[in-house]
Structure formats: C-alpha cells, structure tokens
Backbone as ProteinMPNN parsed JSONL, in Angstrom:
{"seq_chain_A": "MESQQEPDDSPTDGEPLTPAVLASLSIRRLRMLVNQAYTLMDTGFSPSRTVDRYEMLVDELERRAEAAKKRHPVSTTREKFRDNSLSSRFELFIDGHLVAYMQYRMNGGDLTLIMGNELSGFRDQGAATTLMRAVVLDAHKRRLNLIPRCQMASTFLADNPQYQQYTSHHATHT", "coords_chain_A": {"N_chain_A": [[73.717, 156.356, 114.353], [72.334, 154.313, 111.943], [71.046, 151.043, 111.669], [71.965, 147.988, 109.426], [69.306, 147.394, 107.052], [67.609, 144.327, 107.638], [68.36, 141.243, 105.73], [65.456, 139.481, 103.77], [64.27, 136.898, 105.206], [62.991, 134.906, 103.796], [63.027, 132.294, 101.887], [61.74, 131.841, 99.445], [59.98, 133.599, 97.513], [58.573, 135.406, 99.909], [58.244, 133.43, 101.615], [58.398, 132.359, 105.063], [61.214, 130.944, 106.605], [60.624, 127.588, 107.333], [60.293, 124.115, 108.745], [58.804, 122.986, 107.091], [58.868, 124.278, 104.687], [61.549, 124.19, 104.123], [61.743, 121.516, 103.461], [60.361, 121.455, 101.002], [62.008, 122.626, 99.291], [64.461, 122.553, 96.874], [67.532, 120.527, 96.577], [69.766, 121.708, 95.298], [68.391, 124.322, 95.622], [68.577, 124.769, 98.483], [71.374, 124.4, 98.899], [72.294, 126.756, 97.738], [71.119, 128.691, 99.404], [72.176, 128.209, 101.686], [75.141, 128.894, 101.087], [74.608, 131.664, 100.813], [73.76, 132.392, 103.328], [76.348, 131.649, 104.61], [78.01, 133.45, 103.165], [76.808, 135.837, 104.213], [77.449, 135.611, 106.991], [79.947, 135.737, 107.156], [80.574, 138.317, 106.845], [81.652, 141.331, 108.431], [79.127, 142.51, 109.931], [76.817, 140.719, 110.352], [73.434, 140.169, 109.872], [70.921, 139.523, 112.268], [69.779, 136.417, 113.257], [70.822, 134.994, 111.052], [72.831, 133.134, 111.669], [71.109, 131.096, 112.991], [69.547, 130.529, 110.578], [71.472, 129.644, 108.857], [72.322, 127.351, 110.325], [69.604, 125.678, 110.266], [69.279, 125.322, 107.709], [71.617, 123.87, 106.889], [71.246, 121.517, 108.505], [68.951, 120.5, 107.24], [70.118, 119.779, 104.946], [71.968, 117.698, 105.753], [70.133, 115.821, 106.879], [68.791, 114.991, 104.467], [70.892, 114.17, 103.047], [71.233, 111.885, 104.934], [69.141, 110.537, 104.458], [69.274, 109.685, 101.845], [71.366, 107.925, 101.891], [70.363, 105.905, 103.248], [68.391, 105.197, 101.379], [69.834, 104.481, 99.015], [72.324, 102.666, 99.809], [75.673, 103.252, 100.296], [78.326, 101.222, 98.532], [80.59, 98.94, 99.845], [82.207, 97.259, 98.729], [85.205, 95.938, 97.366], [86.52, 95.703, 94.387], [88.422, 94.108, 92.142], [90.218, 93.926, 89.062], [92.345, 92.073, 87.172], [94.846, 90.973, 84.667], [95.905, 87.806, 84.261], [98.476, 86.673, 83.047], [99.98, 84.519, 82.741], [97.861, 82.575, 83.053], [96.61, 83.026, 81.01], [94.097, 84.631, 81.197], [91.548, 87.051, 82.016], [90.634, 88.493, 85.335], [88.242, 88.924, 87.815], [87.994, 90.111, 90.688], [86.058, 90.05, 93.816], [86.119, 91.736, 96.884], [88.27, 89.929, 97.528], [87.647, 87.725, 96.594], [87.722, 85.446, 93.765], [85.375, 85.75, 91.397], [84.544, 85.98, 88.596], [85.924, 85.133, 85.269], [87.803, 85.778, 82.014], [88.661, 83.756, 79.914], [91.328, 84.086, 77.323], [93.065, 84.517, 74.17], [96.321, 85.405, 73.093], [97.421, 87.194, 70.186], [99.847, 88.535, 68.428], [98.78, 91.683, 67.989], [95.952, 91.279, 68.26], [93.395, 90.35, 70.411], [91.725, 87.665, 71.311], [88.738, 86.6, 72.698], [87.999, 83.767, 74.501], [86.356, 82.075, 76.42], [84.274, 82.935, 78.763], [83.251, 82.949, 82.27], [81.055, 82.946, 85.056], [81.523, 82.58, 88.774], [79.684, 80.274, 90.266], [78.353, 81.132, 92.627], [77.965, 83.735, 92.273], [76.411, 84.445, 90.115], [74.364, 86.258, 88.037], [74.714, 88.688, 89.296], [75.798, 90.798, 88.295], [78.514, 90.519, 87.758], [79.793, 89.479, 85.607], [79.075, 91.301, 83.524], [80.575, 93.551, 84.918], [83.345, 92.68, 84.683], [83.445, 92.264, 81.666], [83.379, 95.038, 80.93], [85.588, 96.052, 82.168], [87.316, 94.226, 80.537], [87.091, 94.985, 77.874], [87.83, 97.693, 77.951], [90.173, 97.766, 78.917], [91.625, 96.383, 76.754], [91.107, 98.266, 74.578], [92.707, 100.36, 76.013], [95.206, 99.407, 75.92], [95.31, 99.201, 73.09], [94.759, 97.073, 71.778], [93.092, 94.524, 69.01], [90.085, 93.688, 69.906], [88.452, 90.481, 69.768], [85.44, 89.149, 69.792], [84.671, 85.985, 70.826], [83.041, 84.33, 72.468], [80.032, 83.412, 74.339], [79.64, 85.307, 76.496], [81.384, 87.619, 75.992], [79.724, 88.335, 73.329], [77.088, 88.455, 74.365], [77.451, 90.677, 76.06], [78.504, 92.84, 74.524], [76.348, 92.904, 72.884], [74.318, 94.01, 74.522], [75.455, 96.344, 75.226], [76.012, 98.589, 73.23], [77.387, 100.58, 73.051], [80.087, 99.79, 73.324], [80.676, 98.387, 71.193], [82.332, 99.828, 69.246], [84.978, 99.167, 70.048], [85.689, 96.965, 69.506], [87.118, 94.295, 66.992], [86.047, 94.625, 64.318], [83.703, 95.729, 64.676], [81.644, 94.103, 65.304], [79.853, 91.083, 66.534], [81.108, 87.703, 67.271], [80.103, 84.385, 67.241]], "CA_chain_A": [[73.884, 155.301, 113.173], [71.087, 153.315, 111.552], [71.65, 149.536, 111.488], [71.577, 147.856, 108.085], [68.224, 146.395, 106.944], [68.006, 142.854, 107.551], [67.75, 140.937, 104.427], [64.4, 138.876, 103.81], [64.722, 135.628, 105.768], [62.199, 133.699, 103.255], [63.82, 131.477, 100.81], [61.146, 131.841, 97.99], [58.497, 134.56, 97.349], [58.274, 135.656, 101.149], [57.689, 132.312, 102.566], [59.423, 132.222, 106.176], [61.941, 129.592, 106.849], [60.058, 126.734, 108.563], [60.614, 122.905, 108.317], [57.709, 122.622, 106.08], [59.207, 125.132, 103.539], [62.844, 123.704, 103.91], [61.566, 120.409, 103.005], [59.834, 121.732, 99.889], [63.224, 123.357, 98.443], [65.236, 121.279, 95.97], [68.716, 120.512, 97.058], [70.327, 123.005, 94.56], [68.186, 125.594, 96.199], [69.109, 124.6, 99.783], [72.734, 124.76, 98.559], [72.251, 128.256, 97.136], [70.816, 129.562, 100.425], [73.373, 127.684, 102.477], [76.295, 129.798, 100.548], [74.194, 133.104, 101.039], [73.944, 132.594, 104.57], [77.507, 131.575, 104.817], [78.573, 134.576, 103.093], [76.557, 136.619, 105.195], [78.117, 135.398, 108.385], [81.616, 135.921, 106.965], [80.779, 139.868, 106.988], [81.468, 142.019, 109.893], [77.806, 142.82, 110.515], [75.98, 139.771, 109.67], [72.155, 140.424, 110.149], [70.276, 138.631, 113.289], [69.153, 135.378, 113.011], [71.653, 134.443, 110.202], [73.653, 131.746, 112.128], [70.156, 130.112, 113.09], [69.168, 130.188, 109.338], [72.426, 128.852, 108.429], [72.132, 125.783, 110.671], [68.807, 125.029, 109.752], [69.572, 124.948, 105.994], [72.662, 122.6, 107.033], [70.542, 120.435, 109.165], [68.3, 119.857, 106.182], [70.982, 118.961, 103.871], [72.518, 116.742, 106.21], [68.831, 115.021, 107.001], [68.566, 114.603, 103.341], [71.86, 113.073, 102.763], [71.384, 110.642, 105.545], [68.026, 109.708, 103.872], [69.845, 109.222, 100.519], [72.205, 106.743, 102.164], [69.406, 104.841, 103.491], [67.911, 104.611, 100.285], [70.909, 103.953, 98.422], [73.578, 102.515, 100.446], [77.299, 103.001, 99.279], [78.902, 99.909, 98.353], [82.034, 99.107, 100.367], [82.715, 96.379, 98.124], [86.224, 96.186, 96.622], [86.635, 95.007, 93.022], [89.931, 94.431, 91.424], [90.332, 93.519, 87.666], [93.677, 91.8, 86.775], [95.221, 90.348, 83.655], [96.701, 86.894, 84.863], [98.859, 86.217, 81.779], [100.205, 83.068, 83.225], [96.84, 81.527, 82.985], [95.692, 83.918, 80.077], [92.531, 85.168, 81.387], [91.231, 88.223, 82.838], [89.934, 87.941, 86.605], [87.484, 89.908, 88.567], [88.004, 89.614, 92.301], [85.325, 91.15, 94.752], [86.348, 91.375, 98.359], [89.167, 89.114, 97.574], [87.169, 86.198, 95.966], [87.538, 85.467, 92.432], [84.008, 86.005, 91.083], [84.479, 85.821, 87.104], [87.222, 85.225, 84.468], [87.544, 85.522, 80.681], [90.071, 83.318, 79.139], [91.807, 84.549, 76.135], [94.159, 84.244, 73.324], [97.009, 86.762, 72.628], [98.248, 86.835, 69.097], [99.999, 89.952, 67.99], [97.933, 92.822, 68.521], [94.665, 90.581, 68.451], [92.969, 89.559, 71.776], [90.604, 86.865, 71.251], [87.887, 86.211, 73.906], [87.55, 82.503, 74.202], [85.321, 81.676, 77.135], [84.145, 83.451, 80.058], [82.648, 82.101, 83.459], [80.941, 83.517, 86.67], [81.472, 81.665, 89.636], [78.317, 79.978, 90.682], [77.994, 81.938, 93.906], [77.974, 85.199, 91.824], [75.597, 84.605, 88.765], [73.158, 87.267, 88.117], [74.935, 89.804, 90.085], [76.721, 91.956, 87.404], [80.072, 90.155, 87.604], [79.911, 89.363, 83.988], [78.97, 92.842, 82.838], [81.846, 94.507, 85.242], [84.473, 92.123, 84.001], [83.655, 92.589, 80.485], [83.667, 96.274, 80.77], [87.034, 96.147, 82.36], [88.426, 93.677, 79.745], [86.938, 96.02, 76.586], [88.47, 98.923, 78.082], [91.8, 97.227, 79.19], [92.118, 96.049, 75.373], [91.183, 99.58, 74.33], [93.921, 101.278, 76.416], [96.525, 98.696, 75.288], [95.461, 99.195, 71.721], [94.664, 95.486, 71.163], [92.061, 94.242, 68.47], [89.418, 92.702, 70.356], [87.756, 89.583, 68.827], [84.824, 88.164, 70.8], [84.477, 84.552, 70.376], [82.34, 83.578, 73.443], [78.805, 83.906, 74.453], [79.624, 86.239, 77.427], [81.331, 88.8, 75.249], [78.698, 88.398, 72.582], [76.025, 88.999, 75.064], [77.885, 92.122, 76.597], [78.643, 93.691, 73.446], [74.88, 93.292, 72.08], [73.706, 94.607, 75.323], [75.949, 97.324, 75.598], [76.473, 98.636, 72.092], [78.683, 101.814, 73.041], [81.429, 99.139, 73.499], [81.06, 97.662, 70.218], [83.463, 100.536, 68.55], [86.228, 98.629, 70.565], [85.861, 95.227, 68.784], [87.961, 94.67, 65.565], [84.983, 94.467, 63.177], [82.639, 96.099, 65.038], [80.475, 93.198, 65.183], [80.154, 89.98, 67.61], [81.095, 86.522, 66.453], [80.043, 83.178, 68.173]], "C_chain_A": [[72.818, 154.487, 113.031], [72.001, 152.041, 111.319], [71.175, 149.193, 110.147], [70.304, 147.263, 108.06], [68.54, 144.844, 106.731], [67.581, 142.213, 105.934], [66.454, 139.916, 104.933], [64.767, 137.285, 104.335], [63.958, 134.317, 104.901], [63.093, 133.349, 102.203], [63.51, 131.485, 99.452], [60.201, 132.635, 98.173], [57.832, 134.937, 98.722], [57.853, 134.782, 101.954], [58.602, 132.29, 103.604], [60.071, 130.77, 106.256], [61.665, 128.61, 108.155], [60.468, 125.315, 107.911], [59.803, 122.561, 107.231], [58.293, 123.165, 104.551], [60.886, 124.375, 103.205], [62.55, 122.414, 102.906], [60.92, 120.332, 101.426], [60.95, 122.144, 98.689], [63.957, 122.076, 97.987], [66.714, 121.44, 96.85], [69.64, 121.437, 96.616], [69.607, 124.163, 95.248], [68.624, 125.77, 97.74], [70.71, 125.019, 99.67], [72.98, 126.258, 98.317], [72.129, 129.094, 98.452], [71.733, 129.334, 101.508], [74.634, 128.854, 102.235], [75.742, 131.216, 100.805], [74.223, 133.522, 102.353], [75.356, 132.558, 105.123], [78.28, 133.087, 104.54], [78.147, 135.819, 104.018], [77.001, 136.953, 106.717], [79.301, 135.947, 108.443], [81.528, 137.735, 107.013], [81.105, 140.172, 108.451], [80.211, 142.13, 110.735], [76.782, 141.868, 110.162], [74.605, 140.102, 110.518], [71.708, 139.073, 111.294], [69.877, 137.386, 112.537], [69.737, 134.559, 111.71], [72.301, 133.092, 110.458], [72.533, 130.839, 112.154], [69.66, 129.693, 111.69], [70.091, 129.416, 108.626], [72.379, 127.358, 108.71], [70.964, 124.99, 110.326], [68.861, 124.509, 108.359], [70.598, 123.676, 106.137], [72.057, 121.444, 107.574], [69.805, 119.458, 108.096], [69.051, 119.242, 105.102], [71.53, 117.842, 104.425], [71.311, 115.669, 106.684], [68.652, 114.356, 105.624], [69.657, 113.791, 102.811], [72.035, 111.851, 103.421], [70.161, 109.542, 104.674], [68.425, 108.99, 102.562], [70.665, 107.919, 100.725], [71.44, 105.849, 102.314], [68.751, 104.226, 102.358], [68.683, 103.919, 99.105], [72.232, 103.632, 99.216], [74.762, 102.532, 99.809], [77.71, 101.562, 99.474], [80.408, 100.041, 98.98], [82.776, 97.827, 99.793], [84.002, 96.474, 97.28], [86.339, 95.284, 95.622], [88.237, 95.507, 92.591], [89.944, 93.427, 90.187], [91.846, 93.379, 87.647], [93.658, 90.899, 85.571], [96.001, 89.468, 84.2], [97.301, 86.245, 83.576], [99.6, 84.903, 81.914], [99.05, 82.058, 82.821], [96.065, 81.865, 81.605], [94.162, 83.867, 79.961], [92.552, 86.358, 82.147], [90.393, 87.83, 84.049], [89.319, 88.976, 87.09], [87.451, 89.207, 89.858], [87.062, 90.627, 92.871], [85.632, 90.738, 96.139], [87.296, 90.153, 98.408], [88.845, 87.623, 97.129], [87.132, 86.421, 94.576], [86.046, 84.972, 91.918], [83.604, 85.64, 89.464], [85.834, 85.971, 86.581], [86.702, 84.984, 83.097], [88.81, 84.843, 80.286], [90.199, 83.773, 77.775], [92.922, 84.171, 75.374], [94.949, 85.324, 72.728], [97.528, 86.496, 71.178], [98.522, 88.2, 68.185], [99.478, 90.844, 68.6], [96.446, 92.597, 68.716], [94.318, 89.735, 69.96], [91.485, 88.884, 71.461], [89.842, 86.19, 72.565], [87.622, 84.923, 73.776], [86.353, 82.019, 74.993], [85.13, 82.404, 78.654], [83.028, 82.539, 81.043], [82.37, 83.114, 84.453], [80.753, 82.498, 87.529], [80.048, 81.489, 89.85], [77.572, 80.734, 91.63], [77.526, 83.374, 93.502], [77.248, 85.395, 90.604], [74.706, 85.669, 89.332], [73.474, 88.39, 89.262], [75.739, 90.828, 89.603], [78.129, 91.704, 87.508], [80.471, 90.172, 86.243], [79.989, 90.892, 83.546], [80.29, 93.817, 83.468], [82.833, 93.992, 84.779], [84.483, 92.34, 82.567], [83.774, 94.183, 80.111], [85.043, 96.62, 81.205], [87.932, 95.703, 81.456], [88.42, 94.722, 78.331], [87.932, 97.213, 76.984], [89.858, 98.88, 78.471], [92.308, 97.049, 77.719], [92.232, 97.386, 74.759], [92.618, 100.316, 74.609], [95.0, 100.617, 76.073], [96.6, 98.497, 73.794], [95.348, 97.938, 70.826], [93.222, 95.555, 70.433], [91.363, 93.378, 69.3], [88.543, 91.707, 69.641], [87.066, 88.702, 69.773], [84.393, 86.912, 70.129], [83.462, 83.644, 71.447], [80.886, 84.137, 73.613], [78.592, 85.176, 75.52], [79.959, 87.401, 76.935], [80.579, 89.239, 74.43], [77.556, 89.138, 73.3], [76.257, 90.365, 75.38], [77.604, 92.947, 75.344], [77.218, 93.769, 72.81], [74.008, 94.16, 73.08], [74.094, 96.174, 75.81], [76.62, 97.948, 74.202], [77.503, 99.941, 71.797], [79.85, 101.118, 73.038], [81.839, 98.328, 72.279], [82.336, 98.394, 69.085], [84.856, 99.771, 68.931], [86.736, 97.12, 70.054], [86.696, 95.462, 67.309], [87.275, 94.75, 64.444], [83.63, 95.211, 63.3], [81.381, 95.339, 65.113], [80.95, 92.038, 66.019], [80.289, 88.735, 66.795], [80.889, 85.542, 67.574], [80.635, 81.968, 67.674]], "O_chain_A": [[72.358, 153.935, 114.03], [73.173, 151.962, 110.95], [70.236, 149.798, 109.629], [70.046, 146.555, 109.033], [69.356, 144.295, 105.991], [66.703, 142.649, 105.189], [66.332, 139.565, 106.106], [65.589, 136.618, 103.706], [64.158, 133.125, 105.134], [63.864, 134.17, 101.706], [64.273, 131.293, 98.505], [59.454, 132.377, 99.116], [56.608, 134.824, 98.785], [57.17, 135.078, 102.935], [59.768, 132.198, 103.221], [59.506, 129.705, 106.008], [62.086, 128.641, 109.311], [60.908, 125.265, 106.763], [60.251, 121.752, 106.419], [58.157, 122.541, 103.499], [61.235, 124.1, 102.057], [63.037, 122.322, 101.779], [60.982, 119.302, 100.756], [60.777, 122.006, 97.478], [64.032, 120.968, 98.517], [66.918, 122.355, 97.649], [70.343, 122.007, 97.45], [70.36, 125.109, 95.476], [68.991, 126.872, 98.149], [71.167, 125.93, 100.362], [73.963, 126.813, 98.807], [72.876, 130.053, 98.646], [72.052, 130.277, 102.233], [74.991, 129.592, 103.153], [76.635, 132.028, 101.045], [74.575, 134.652, 102.691], [75.637, 133.336, 106.034], [78.932, 133.721, 105.37], [78.949, 136.632, 104.477], [76.96, 137.989, 107.381], [79.764, 136.531, 109.423], [82.577, 138.338, 107.241], [80.88, 139.447, 109.42], [80.174, 141.914, 111.946], [75.789, 142.339, 109.609], [74.681, 140.282, 111.734], [72.094, 137.912, 111.162], [69.678, 137.381, 111.323], [69.152, 133.535, 111.355], [72.317, 132.147, 109.669], [72.66, 129.803, 111.501], [69.343, 128.509, 111.569], [69.691, 128.57, 107.826], [72.385, 126.424, 107.908], [71.096, 123.789, 110.092], [68.504, 123.385, 108.007], [70.382, 122.616, 105.549], [72.36, 120.353, 107.091], [69.897, 118.235, 107.993], [68.629, 118.292, 104.443], [71.641, 116.878, 103.667], [71.737, 114.527, 106.856], [68.362, 113.16, 105.624], [69.399, 112.778, 102.161], [72.675, 110.906, 102.961], [70.224, 108.347, 104.386], [67.98, 107.886, 102.249], [70.666, 106.998, 99.909], [71.604, 104.843, 101.624], [68.542, 103.016, 102.273], [68.243, 103.005, 98.407], [73.155, 104.446, 99.177], [74.923, 101.862, 98.789], [77.434, 100.88, 100.461], [81.212, 100.94, 98.73], [83.809, 97.406, 100.314], [83.844, 97.222, 96.315], [86.27, 94.084, 95.89], [88.896, 96.546, 92.642], [89.696, 92.232, 90.347], [92.579, 94.3, 88.007], [92.704, 90.15, 85.363], [96.972, 89.974, 84.763], [96.675, 85.327, 83.047], [99.727, 84.265, 80.868], [99.264, 80.94, 82.353], [95.137, 81.191, 81.158], [93.36, 83.385, 79.162], [93.504, 86.652, 82.87], [89.528, 86.963, 83.923], [89.812, 90.074, 86.829], [87.027, 88.075, 90.095], [87.127, 91.819, 92.573], [85.449, 89.59, 96.542], [87.118, 89.354, 99.326], [89.559, 86.629, 97.264], [86.6, 87.433, 94.12], [85.688, 83.808, 92.097], [82.535, 85.111, 89.159], [86.726, 86.642, 87.099], [85.689, 84.345, 82.81], [89.902, 85.407, 80.356], [89.188, 83.845, 77.077], [93.777, 83.476, 75.923], [94.423, 86.117, 71.947], [98.124, 85.427, 71.049], [97.709, 88.772, 67.459], [99.646, 90.911, 69.818], [95.726, 93.46, 69.218], [94.898, 88.751, 70.418], [90.405, 89.471, 71.397], [90.383, 85.363, 73.3], [86.89, 84.71, 72.81], [85.382, 81.579, 74.377], [85.978, 82.283, 79.537], [82.217, 81.7, 80.65], [83.169, 84.006, 84.739], [79.983, 81.574, 87.265], [79.253, 82.409, 89.656], [76.369, 80.973, 91.519], [76.834, 84.079, 94.237], [77.405, 86.459, 90.005], [74.386, 85.936, 90.49], [72.607, 88.873, 89.99], [76.309, 91.643, 90.328], [78.925, 92.63, 87.354], [81.413, 90.84, 85.818], [81.042, 91.469, 83.275], [80.902, 94.627, 82.773], [83.558, 94.847, 84.268], [85.59, 92.632, 82.116], [84.254, 94.507, 79.025], [85.639, 97.496, 80.579], [89.028, 96.238, 81.283], [89.448, 95.161, 77.815], [88.796, 97.563, 76.181], [90.617, 99.844, 78.364], [93.397, 97.555, 77.447], [93.352, 97.741, 74.392], [93.418, 100.727, 73.769], [95.965, 101.355, 75.876], [97.506, 97.892, 73.22], [95.676, 97.767, 69.652], [92.312, 96.271, 70.853], [91.884, 92.285, 69.52], [87.811, 92.224, 68.797], [87.599, 87.803, 70.424], [83.84, 86.864, 69.031], [83.181, 82.463, 71.24], [80.568, 85.204, 73.087], [77.613, 85.92, 75.456], [79.216, 88.355, 77.167], [80.445, 90.463, 74.424], [77.134, 90.232, 72.925], [75.433, 91.222, 75.061], [76.59, 93.629, 75.2], [76.969, 94.799, 72.183], [73.127, 94.91, 72.657], [73.414, 96.956, 76.474], [77.834, 97.773, 74.096], [78.148, 100.228, 70.789], [80.828, 101.799, 72.732], [82.908, 97.728, 72.171], [83.055, 97.741, 68.329], [85.779, 99.792, 68.117], [87.767, 96.462, 70.195], [86.844, 96.525, 66.706], [87.942, 94.974, 63.434], [82.742, 95.325, 62.455], [80.261, 95.838, 65.004], [82.146, 91.884, 66.264], [79.681, 88.643, 65.729], [81.371, 85.738, 68.689], [80.629, 80.948, 68.363]]}, "name": "protein", "num_of_chains": 1, "seq": "MESQQEPDDSPTDGEPLTPAVLASLSIRRLRMLVNQAYTLMDTGFSPSRTVDRYEMLVDELERRAEAAKKRHPVSTTREKFRDNSLSSRFELFIDGHLVAYMQYRMNGGDLTLIMGNELSGFRDQGAATTLMRAVVLDAHKRRLNLIPRCQMASTFLADNPQYQQYTSHHATHT"}
C-alpha cells in the first residue's frame, strides 16, 4: 500500500518553514497555517513533520503575543463609575481612588452638568474623558436630556462630536 503524498511544507510559494519565513508571515496567515496543521494532526494519518510544523507555528504566535504585551502592556487598573445621588455628582474611581467627578442637577428628565473636576494627581491622564464618556452614556441609557453647562462637558463634546447626539439640543452651552 502506498503512503499518502505529504503536503507541501512551505507556507507560501514553495518556501520552507524557517524562522525567517515565520517572521515574515502575518499573524492571520500564521493562524491559518496553525489551523491547517492542527487539522492534519487530527486525522488518523498525519504526514511526518506535521507536529513539528504545528509547534513552530504556535511558538511564533506566542512569541509575537509576548512582544505585543511588551509594546502595549495590558492595563490592570480598575475603573468604577458611579452616580452618587446623595451628593448629586457622578464619580470616577481608579483602583479605589476618586480621580474625577461631575456635579449635576436633575430636574425631571433634564440632567444639567454643572461643574467637573479632575483631582490634582490625575490631571492630563484621561480621567475627564473617561468620566464624561460614562456620564453621557449613562444619561442616554436612562433617557435623560443632557444639558452641558460646564467647561469639562463642553470640551469633551467639542472633542468628541459623536456624543453630541446625546445632548438635548445637540450643542454645548457654557
């Protein structure tokens, strides 16, 4: 009985599977090749070197994942947004510390944003943007008419026009 013909070990156009070739492949192509190798291994008669090829491909994907983590570390900070209705303010906590808040006035279905503040140790770190995004989406979810009356809200809406649709008059007021 003749053995099955081995599939071409080359990932693209006849190239052998070498570290240099692996480094030149896109992540998408690497994943496709891993899937192909895995499918071949799952058959009862996998071609020789299939396991080696699979391991080389997986190692390359893992190496790239580690390199990506080093370039863009995963943030482990914990953000918490809450509506402190007793103080009439929205608050943003990061790792348990209050970093920004937005004073508001609620009148019927209108939510007027009065004054926003980033605490001094957290200025220019994006806390105001994170807080405002949460405020706007919370107001939208609760079907409240958002009326911006402070600099923080006006600046956020000017910088992020995609959120202006959630304000009562689609315009900022100072």
